[in-house]
């Protein structure tokens, strides 16, 4: 009996000692937490409230660590981005055999209405909005949707077909949030670029879509296109731009607009999906056009140079004893004109305009088109005179 009691006493002592050791181990064990590349440990005690508070603090720190310059820029810009839905006038395409004038006489094209979509962004608290002209071209109704779900009818204040820029206006009952316009002459190749807008009409689901990439290149010139629009000094980006993104902002990492998303090179002529080659009109060009649209209602591309030119032919070159094979000769210079103020003289040979080689008088018109030249612009002319080449600067003037 004594032996049994001794055995029982030893078991009880062992059990108590085990419980004490386990309790001590539980109270002092460490649990690791990871955030922002730092490893931290927190002692877990029996106080469940304290343990819960510690976990909440770490979740907040993890949330803060997710904020980047990209997310901050998107938060700044998104409220001023709008989706644009339009009803446009179009004409029903006739079958190929009706291209003959005889068939067109009996089966004329019929006017119809089609739906279109695009993007835009607010530039002032009183409701001025910028978008592409091709988004609202021939529109009879324009509906603008804001990120908070509110919709407004918009009217066209003015537009410029050639530069593909349009200015809209909505009348809201409160001040609207707008995006600051940056400086597209100060871009860095490789810096962040963020495209916001309404691809494939997804804006109606609540918020503008966001894609992020970099500035791939600047000063991409496409000249006059087959639709007679002129795209010059374009910004190239690999941020995904798709059908419906046209007119939306291309934003830098501090939330400033640096360009207006306009077109892409697509893998398929009909898909309208991005392959990493998107192009935006630089915002400085947009600002210049918008200033004229607000002030005059249109962009005046008529100008006066005060000079007339003729082609430099081989016969004329031989007569003058010069070795030039291309260029145009100044035949007359009006007094008190941009040409006279630039110091140009009869007999000067213009061989280059703004880095475009001049081959004929007809080419000068195309150069002016590609440059989107208008009154106030200053053109750099390379001129040949007395067997020497030098530069002259010609400032275009309005017609009097």
Tab-separated table of C-alpha atoms in Angstrom:
chain	number	residue	atom	x	y	z
A	1	UNK	CA	0.000	0.000	0.000
A	2	UNK	CA	2.817	2.443	0.853
A	3	UNK	CA	4.475	1.626	-2.459
A	4	UNK	CA	1.232	2.452	-4.354
A	5	UNK	CA	0.817	5.778	-2.524
A	6	UNK	CA	4.451	6.717	-3.296
A	7	UNK	CA	3.919	5.935	-6.987
A	8	UNK	CA	0.724	8.017	-7.067
A	9	UNK	CA	2.479	10.968	-5.402
A	10	UNK	CA	5.294	10.896	-7.981
A	11	UNK	CA	2.775	10.950	-10.843
A	12	UNK	CA	0.917	13.926	-9.359
A	13	UNK	CA	4.129	15.901	-8.913
A	14	UNK	CA	5.186	15.107	-12.505
A	15	UNK	CA	1.823	16.214	-13.884
A	16	UNK	CA	1.903	19.530	-12.012
A	17	UNK	CA	5.458	20.190	-13.175
A	18	UNK	CA	4.457	19.468	-16.794
A	19	UNK	CA	1.544	21.891	-16.640
A	20	UNK	CA	3.757	24.647	-15.222
A	21	UNK	CA	6.419	24.145	-17.912
A	22	UNK	CA	3.825	24.153	-20.727
A	23	UNK	CA	2.188	27.327	-19.374
A	24	UNK	CA	5.520	29.111	-19.199
A	25	UNK	CA	6.415	28.036	-22.748
A	26	UNK	CA	3.068	29.279	-24.150
A	27	UNK	CA	3.438	32.693	-22.531
A	28	UNK	CA	6.956	33.290	-23.814
A	29	UNK	CA	6.850	31.852	-27.363
A	30	UNK	CA	7.473	34.304	-30.270
A	31	UNK	CA	5.335	34.748	-33.441
A	32	UNK	CA	6.970	36.544	-36.420
A	33	UNK	CA	5.290	39.270	-38.546
A	34	UNK	CA	6.691	40.501	-41.863
A	35	UNK	CA	6.162	43.874	-43.523
A	36	UNK	CA	8.223	46.307	-45.597
A	37	UNK	CA	11.219	43.946	-45.680
A	38	UNK	CA	11.606	44.064	-41.881
A	39	UNK	CA	11.032	41.130	-39.555
A	40	UNK	CA	9.385	42.013	-36.229
A	41	UNK	CA	8.205	39.808	-33.372
A	42	UNK	CA	5.422	40.300	-30.855
A	43	UNK	CA	4.983	38.449	-27.594
A	44	UNK	CA	1.544	36.826	-27.386
A	45	UNK	CA	0.167	36.752	-23.891
A	46	UNK	CA	-3.001	35.317	-22.468
A	47	UNK	CA	-4.555	38.795	-22.835
A	48	UNK	CA	-6.563	38.301	-26.052
A	49	UNK	CA	-7.468	42.018	-26.290
A	50	UNK	CA	-3.804	43.031	-26.383
A	51	UNK	CA	-3.097	40.350	-28.990
A	52	UNK	CA	-5.961	41.667	-31.201
A	53	UNK	CA	-4.708	45.265	-30.976
A	54	UNK	CA	-1.212	44.227	-32.007
A	55	UNK	CA	-2.599	42.442	-35.069
A	56	UNK	CA	-4.683	45.481	-36.058
A	57	UNK	CA	-1.634	47.741	-35.928
A	58	UNK	CA	0.308	45.463	-38.237
A	59	UNK	CA	-2.553	45.226	-40.747
A	60	UNK	CA	-2.635	49.026	-40.927
A	61	UNK	CA	1.104	49.136	-41.494
A	62	UNK	CA	0.754	46.561	-44.244
A	63	UNK	CA	-2.000	48.650	-45.876
A	64	UNK	CA	0.146	51.781	-45.753
A	65	UNK	CA	3.038	49.907	-47.331
A	66	UNK	CA	0.857	49.207	-50.410
A	67	UNK	CA	0.597	52.911	-51.222
A	68	UNK	CA	2.932	53.937	-54.068
A	69	UNK	CA	3.402	56.980	-56.283
A	70	UNK	CA	1.206	55.206	-58.823
A	71	UNK	CA	-1.727	54.636	-56.448
A	72	UNK	CA	-1.441	58.194	-55.148
A	73	UNK	CA	-1.419	59.644	-58.666
A	74	UNK	CA	-4.458	57.559	-59.622
A	75	UNK	CA	-6.307	58.711	-56.503
A	76	UNK	CA	-5.613	62.339	-57.435
A	77	UNK	CA	-6.568	62.037	-61.103
A	78	UNK	CA	-9.489	59.587	-61.141
A	79	UNK	CA	-12.255	61.940	-59.891
A	80	UNK	CA	-11.678	64.232	-62.897
A	81	UNK	CA	-11.731	61.482	-65.558
A	82	UNK	CA	-15.001	60.992	-67.435
A	83	UNK	CA	-16.520	58.466	-69.786
A	84	UNK	CA	-18.092	59.882	-72.945
A	85	UNK	CA	-20.961	58.272	-74.821
A	86	UNK	CA	-22.168	59.843	-78.051
A	87	UNK	CA	-24.802	59.459	-80.711
A	88	UNK	CA	-23.199	60.253	-84.056
A	89	UNK	CA	-24.436	60.834	-87.574
A	90	UNK	CA	-23.191	58.233	-90.043
A	91	UNK	CA	-24.112	57.001	-93.496
A	92	UNK	CA	-25.044	53.478	-94.388
A	93	UNK	CA	-22.349	51.864	-96.510
A	94	UNK	CA	-23.656	50.744	-99.876
A	95	UNK	CA	-22.679	47.429	-101.487
A	96	UNK	CA	-19.639	47.541	-103.745
A	97	UNK	CA	-21.689	47.393	-106.942
A	98	UNK	CA	-23.500	50.602	-105.924
A	99	UNK	CA	-20.274	52.601	-106.153
A	100	UNK	CA	-21.212	53.088	-109.779
A	101	UNK	CA	-22.880	56.532	-110.282
A	102	UNK	CA	-25.844	54.845	-111.998
A	103	UNK	CA	-26.694	52.744	-108.922
A	104	UNK	CA	-26.028	55.621	-106.507
A	105	UNK	CA	-28.641	57.666	-108.386
A	106	UNK	CA	-31.336	55.105	-107.563
A	107	UNK	CA	-29.947	53.883	-104.224
A	108	UNK	CA	-28.454	56.906	-102.426
A	109	UNK	CA	-26.702	56.470	-99.093
A	110	UNK	CA	-28.999	56.948	-96.133
A	111	UNK	CA	-28.204	58.836	-92.967
A	112	UNK	CA	-28.260	56.834	-89.756
A	113	UNK	CA	-27.168	57.196	-86.167
A	114	UNK	CA	-24.503	55.131	-84.436
A	115	UNK	CA	-23.262	54.990	-80.865
A	116	UNK	CA	-19.688	55.836	-80.000
A	117	UNK	CA	-17.638	56.075	-76.852
A	118	UNK	CA	-14.460	57.592	-75.558
A	119	UNK	CA	-12.903	59.326	-72.576
A	120	UNK	CA	-12.157	62.833	-71.377
A	121	UNK	CA	-10.902	64.815	-68.399
A	122	UNK	CA	-12.041	67.922	-66.548
A	123	UNK	CA	-9.636	70.874	-66.687
A	124	UNK	CA	-11.545	73.484	-64.653
A	125	UNK	CA	-14.053	73.513	-61.760
A	126	UNK	CA	-16.710	75.131	-63.962
A	127	UNK	CA	-16.997	72.057	-66.171
A	128	UNK	CA	-14.674	72.386	-69.174
A	129	UNK	CA	-13.627	68.978	-70.507
A	130	UNK	CA	-10.998	67.971	-73.063
A	131	UNK	CA	-11.287	64.998	-75.397
A	132	UNK	CA	-10.367	63.940	-78.945
A	133	UNK	CA	-12.305	65.477	-81.812
A	134	UNK	CA	-12.801	62.047	-83.346
A	135	UNK	CA	-14.655	60.966	-80.189
A	136	UNK	CA	-17.379	63.605	-80.687
A	137	UNK	CA	-17.144	64.015	-84.486
A	138	UNK	CA	-20.615	64.647	-85.984
A	139	UNK	CA	-22.213	63.994	-82.582
A	140	UNK	CA	-25.858	64.942	-82.081
A	141	UNK	CA	-25.898	63.970	-78.398
A	142	UNK	CA	-23.051	63.725	-75.874
A	143	UNK	CA	-23.443	62.169	-72.426
A	144	UNK	CA	-20.626	62.466	-69.882
A	145	UNK	CA	-20.352	60.033	-66.949
A	146	UNK	CA	-18.380	60.877	-63.788
A	147	UNK	CA	-16.799	58.354	-61.390
A	148	UNK	CA	-19.539	58.998	-58.805
A	149	UNK	CA	-22.119	57.796	-61.342
A	150	UNK	CA	-23.562	61.212	-62.173
A	151	UNK	CA	-24.313	61.879	-65.826
A	152	UNK	CA	-24.492	65.223	-67.622
A	153	UNK	CA	-25.348	66.314	-71.126
A	154	UNK	CA	-22.328	68.017	-72.671
A	155	UNK	CA	-22.104	70.555	-75.462
A	156	UNK	CA	-19.257	71.213	-77.860
A	157	UNK	CA	-17.650	74.581	-77.138
A	158	UNK	CA	-15.234	74.301	-80.064
A	159	UNK	CA	-13.154	71.667	-81.807
A	160	UNK	CA	-10.223	71.382	-84.186
A	161	UNK	CA	-10.403	68.541	-86.693
A	162	UNK	CA	-6.771	68.734	-87.836
A	163	UNK	CA	-5.178	68.461	-84.384
A	164	UNK	CA	-7.930	66.065	-83.170
A	165	UNK	CA	-8.687	68.147	-80.071
A	166	UNK	CA	-12.111	69.173	-78.750
A	167	UNK	CA	-13.364	71.276	-75.844
A	168	UNK	CA	-16.650	70.318	-74.144
A	169	UNK	CA	-18.678	71.932	-71.357
A	170	UNK	CA	-21.049	70.498	-68.751
A	171	UNK	CA	-23.202	72.549	-66.411
A	172	UNK	CA	-23.048	71.030	-62.942
A	173	UNK	CA	-24.622	72.465	-59.780
A	174	UNK	CA	-21.304	72.327	-57.928
A	175	UNK	CA	-17.597	72.807	-58.524
A	176	UNK	CA	-15.973	69.853	-60.237
A	177	UNK	CA	-12.649	68.293	-59.395
A	178	UNK	CA	-10.128	68.824	-62.182
A	179	UNK	CA	-6.674	67.529	-63.123
A	180	UNK	CA	-3.665	69.869	-63.187
A	181	UNK	CA	-1.950	70.054	-66.560
A	182	UNK	CA	1.772	69.281	-66.562
A	183	UNK	CA	4.649	70.108	-68.901
A	184	UNK	CA	5.151	67.691	-71.805
A	185	UNK	CA	8.406	69.393	-72.786
A	186	UNK	CA	9.991	68.051	-69.589
A	187	UNK	CA	9.360	64.322	-70.013
A	188	UNK	CA	11.963	61.695	-69.133
A	189	UNK	CA	12.218	58.552	-71.245
A	190	UNK	CA	11.463	55.652	-68.911
A	191	UNK	CA	9.451	57.583	-66.318
A	192	UNK	CA	6.061	56.276	-65.173
A	193	UNK	CA	3.044	56.882	-67.395
A	194	UNK	CA	-0.535	56.137	-66.295
A	195	UNK	CA	-3.425	55.911	-68.763
A	196	UNK	CA	-6.963	56.417	-67.456
A	197	UNK	CA	-10.225	56.179	-69.337
A	198	UNK	CA	-13.189	54.220	-70.612
A	199	UNK	CA	-11.893	51.195	-72.557
A	200	UNK	CA	-14.685	49.198	-74.193
A	201	UNK	CA	-17.278	51.230	-72.272
A	202	UNK	CA	-16.351	49.796	-68.864
A	203	UNK	CA	-16.648	53.227	-67.190
A	204	UNK	CA	-20.375	52.687	-66.590
A	205	UNK	CA	-19.400	50.087	-64.001
A	206	UNK	CA	-18.208	52.844	-61.651
A	207	UNK	CA	-14.596	53.961	-62.050
A	208	UNK	CA	-12.182	54.743	-64.880
A	209	UNK	CA	-9.873	51.917	-65.849
A	210	UNK	CA	-6.186	52.377	-65.112
A	211	UNK	CA	-3.137	50.984	-66.886
A	212	UNK	CA	0.465	51.748	-66.080
A	213	UNK	CA	3.653	51.771	-68.116
A	214	UNK	CA	6.464	54.120	-69.006
A	215	UNK	CA	7.242	56.891	-71.459
A	216	UNK	CA	8.716	54.844	-74.310
A	217	UNK	CA	9.609	57.750	-76.613
A	218	UNK	CA	8.761	61.363	-77.422
A	219	UNK	CA	8.573	63.526	-80.565
A	220	UNK	CA	7.022	60.807	-82.721
A	221	UNK	CA	5.855	62.535	-85.920
A	222	UNK	CA	3.177	60.945	-88.104
A	223	UNK	CA	2.448	63.998	-90.267
A	224	UNK	CA	-0.837	64.294	-92.107
A	225	UNK	CA	-2.904	61.099	-92.030
A	226	UNK	CA	-5.307	59.809	-94.660
A	227	UNK	CA	-8.177	61.464	-92.760
A	228	UNK	CA	-6.285	64.800	-92.973
A	229	UNK	CA	-5.517	64.919	-89.252
A	230	UNK	CA	-1.994	65.907	-88.246
A	231	UNK	CA	-0.230	64.082	-85.405
A	232	UNK	CA	3.181	65.460	-84.484
A	233	UNK	CA	5.509	65.376	-81.465
A	234	UNK	CA	3.467	62.452	-80.116
A	235	UNK	CA	4.278	60.693	-76.842
A	236	UNK	CA	4.751	56.924	-77.120
A	237	UNK	CA	3.881	54.740	-74.133
A	238	UNK	CA	3.499	51.038	-73.384
A	239	UNK	CA	0.687	51.712	-70.896
A	240	UNK	CA	-2.255	49.718	-72.265
A	241	UNK	CA	-4.536	51.942	-74.377
A	242	UNK	CA	-7.573	50.287	-75.923
A	243	UNK	CA	-10.711	51.203	-77.837
A	244	UNK	CA	-12.564	53.773	-75.717
A	245	UNK	CA	-9.418	55.217	-74.126
A	246	UNK	CA	-9.266	57.972	-76.760
A	247	UNK	CA	-9.478	61.415	-75.192
A	248	UNK	CA	-8.480	60.217	-71.724
A	249	UNK	CA	-5.477	61.555	-69.812
A	250	UNK	CA	-1.967	60.179	-69.752
A	251	UNK	CA	-0.758	61.087	-66.256
A	252	UNK	CA	2.697	61.219	-64.669
A	253	UNK	CA	3.630	59.939	-61.220
A	254	UNK	CA	2.621	63.192	-59.482
A	255	UNK	CA	-0.889	63.193	-60.947
A	256	UNK	CA	-0.375	65.767	-63.718
A	257	UNK	CA	-1.689	65.310	-67.255
A	258	UNK	CA	1.210	65.019	-69.694
A	259	UNK	CA	-0.755	63.898	-72.745
A	260	UNK	CA	-4.121	62.928	-74.212
A	261	UNK	CA	-4.432	59.271	-75.259
A	262	UNK	CA	-5.300	59.260	-78.967
A	263	UNK	CA	-4.479	56.114	-80.944
A	264	UNK	CA	-2.634	52.806	-80.883
A	265	UNK	CA	-0.877	50.423	-83.189
A	266	UNK	CA	-2.939	47.259	-82.871
A	267	UNK	CA	-2.073	43.671	-83.679
A	268	UNK	CA	-5.259	43.520	-85.734
A	269	UNK	CA	-6.872	46.225	-87.802
A	270	UNK	CA	-10.257	45.495	-86.208
A	271	UNK	CA	-9.422	44.407	-82.661
A	272	UNK	CA	-8.553	47.811	-81.200
A	273	UNK	CA	-6.524	46.106	-78.464
A	274	UNK	CA	-3.153	47.275	-77.197
A	275	UNK	CA	0.142	45.615	-78.111
A	276	UNK	CA	2.198	48.117	-76.124
A	277	UNK	CA	2.345	50.887	-78.734
A	278	UNK	CA	0.095	53.739	-77.660
A	279	UNK	CA	0.382	57.403	-78.601
A	280	UNK	CA	-0.763	60.563	-76.849
A	281	UNK	CA	-0.930	64.183	-77.960
A	282	UNK	CA	1.511	66.125	-75.724
A	283	UNK	CA	-0.352	68.310	-73.254
A	284	UNK	CA	1.562	71.469	-74.219
A	285	UNK	CA	0.154	71.160	-77.739
A	286	UNK	CA	-3.297	70.560	-76.264
A	287	UNK	CA	-2.972	73.680	-74.103
A	288	UNK	CA	-2.019	75.821	-77.116
A	289	UNK	CA	-4.960	74.561	-79.186
A	290	UNK	CA	-7.447	74.888	-76.306
A	291	UNK	CA	-6.334	78.481	-75.675
A	292	UNK	CA	-7.213	79.365	-79.273
A	293	UNK	CA	-10.476	77.428	-79.156
A	294	UNK	CA	-11.626	79.254	-76.016
A	295	UNK	CA	-10.524	82.634	-77.351
A	296	UNK	CA	-11.533	82.451	-81.021
A	297	UNK	CA	-13.725	79.351	-81.319
A	298	UNK	CA	-11.376	77.879	-83.926
A	299	UNK	CA	-7.708	77.560	-84.865
A	300	UNK	CA	-6.725	80.027	-87.580
A	301	UNK	CA	-4.232	78.366	-89.900
A	302	UNK	CA	-4.118	81.145	-92.459
A	303	UNK	CA	-0.921	83.164	-92.396
A	304	UNK	CA	1.216	85.587	-94.375
A	305	UNK	CA	4.882	85.141	-95.273
A	306	UNK	CA	5.391	88.012	-97.722
A	307	UNK	CA	7.500	86.042	-100.166
A	308	UNK	CA	7.031	84.122	-103.400
A	309	UNK	CA	9.271	81.329	-104.654
A	310	UNK	CA	10.058	79.370	-107.818
A	311	UNK	CA	11.649	75.961	-108.274
A	312	UNK	CA	15.423	75.659	-108.602
A	313	UNK	CA	15.846	73.818	-111.907
A	314	UNK	CA	19.121	72.405	-113.261
A	315	UNK	CA	19.094	75.117	-115.936
A	316	UNK	CA	18.742	77.910	-113.352
A	317	UNK	CA	21.405	76.332	-111.136
A	318	UNK	CA	23.789	76.178	-114.108
A	319	UNK	CA	23.035	79.794	-115.020
A	320	UNK	CA	23.709	80.921	-111.434
A	321	UNK	CA	26.865	78.805	-111.292
A	322	UNK	CA	25.863	76.905	-108.167
A	323	UNK	CA	26.108	73.192	-107.387
A	324	UNK	CA	22.791	72.851	-105.572
A	325	UNK	CA	20.389	70.335	-107.085
A	326	UNK	CA	17.268	71.092	-105.036
A	327	UNK	CA	15.587	74.003	-103.269
A	328	UNK	CA	13.383	76.998	-104.110
A	329	UNK	CA	14.514	80.474	-105.115
A	330	UNK	CA	12.945	83.549	-103.561
A	331	UNK	CA	11.461	85.532	-106.460
A	332	UNK	CA	10.014	88.469	-104.497
A	333	UNK	CA	9.877	89.856	-100.964
A	334	UNK	CA	7.119	92.219	-99.860
A	335	UNK	CA	8.116	95.254	-97.867
A	336	UNK	CA	7.061	95.327	-94.218
A	337	UNK	CA	6.385	91.585	-94.260
A	338	UNK	CA	7.541	88.570	-92.220
A	339	UNK	CA	10.033	87.741	-95.013
A	340	UNK	CA	11.582	91.224	-95.005
A	341	UNK	CA	11.737	91.264	-91.206
A	342	UNK	CA	13.530	87.904	-91.320
A	343	UNK	CA	16.208	89.395	-93.607
A	344	UNK	CA	15.354	87.272	-96.639
A	345	UNK	CA	16.330	88.599	-100.065
A	346	UNK	CA	15.445	87.988	-103.696
A	347	UNK	CA	17.761	85.293	-105.034
A	348	UNK	CA	18.135	83.469	-101.714
A	349	UNK	CA	17.655	79.711	-102.064
A	350	UNK	CA	15.638	78.008	-99.321
A	351	UNK	CA	16.959	74.483	-98.896
A	352	UNK	CA	15.400	73.518	-95.557
A	353	UNK	CA	12.422	74.472	-93.334
A	354	UNK	CA	12.427	73.225	-89.737
A	355	UNK	CA	14.660	70.246	-90.655
A	356	UNK	CA	12.473	69.358	-93.675
A	357	UNK	CA	14.468	69.317	-96.917
A	358	UNK	CA	12.856	71.564	-99.534
A	359	UNK	CA	12.764	70.086	-103.037
A	360	UNK	CA	9.983	72.045	-104.745
A	361	UNK	CA	7.345	74.721	-104.258
A	362	UNK	CA	4.649	72.037	-103.975
A	363	UNK	CA	6.539	70.425	-101.112
A	364	UNK	CA	6.456	73.671	-99.127
A	365	UNK	CA	2.681	73.352	-98.828
A	366	UNK	CA	3.058	69.804	-97.514
A	367	UNK	CA	5.709	70.952	-95.041
A	368	UNK	CA	3.371	73.651	-93.739
A	369	UNK	CA	0.653	70.990	-93.365
A	370	UNK	CA	2.954	68.634	-91.470
A	371	UNK	CA	4.094	71.480	-89.221
A	372	UNK	CA	0.463	72.464	-88.637
A	373	UNK	CA	1.733	75.997	-89.306
A	374	UNK	CA	-0.346	78.985	-88.210
A	375	UNK	CA	0.054	82.681	-87.508
A	376	UNK	CA	2.532	83.300	-84.708
A	377	UNK	CA	4.679	80.248	-85.446
A	378	UNK	CA	8.391	80.806	-86.052
A	379	UNK	CA	9.950	78.733	-88.823
A	380	UNK	CA	13.666	77.995	-89.070
A	381	UNK	CA	14.879	78.375	-92.669
A	382	UNK	CA	18.232	77.193	-93.951
A	383	UNK	CA	19.165	79.576	-96.760
A	384	UNK	CA	21.921	79.488	-99.400
A	385	UNK	CA	23.400	82.874	-100.434
A	386	UNK	CA	26.809	83.829	-101.873
A	387	UNK	CA	28.077	80.243	-101.648
A	388	UNK	CA	27.286	80.092	-97.924
A	389	UNK	CA	24.557	78.470	-95.827
A	390	UNK	CA	22.999	80.257	-92.859
A	391	UNK	CA	19.792	80.286	-90.812
A	392	UNK	CA	16.914	82.762	-90.933
A	393	UNK	CA	13.841	82.801	-88.688
A	394	UNK	CA	10.489	83.577	-90.293
A	395	UNK	CA	7.586	84.492	-87.989
A	396	UNK	CA	4.240	83.907	-89.660
A	397	UNK	CA	1.675	86.711	-89.433
A	398	UNK	CA	-2.087	86.862	-89.763
A	399	UNK	CA	-3.484	88.142	-93.047
A	400	UNK	CA	-4.283	91.829	-92.826
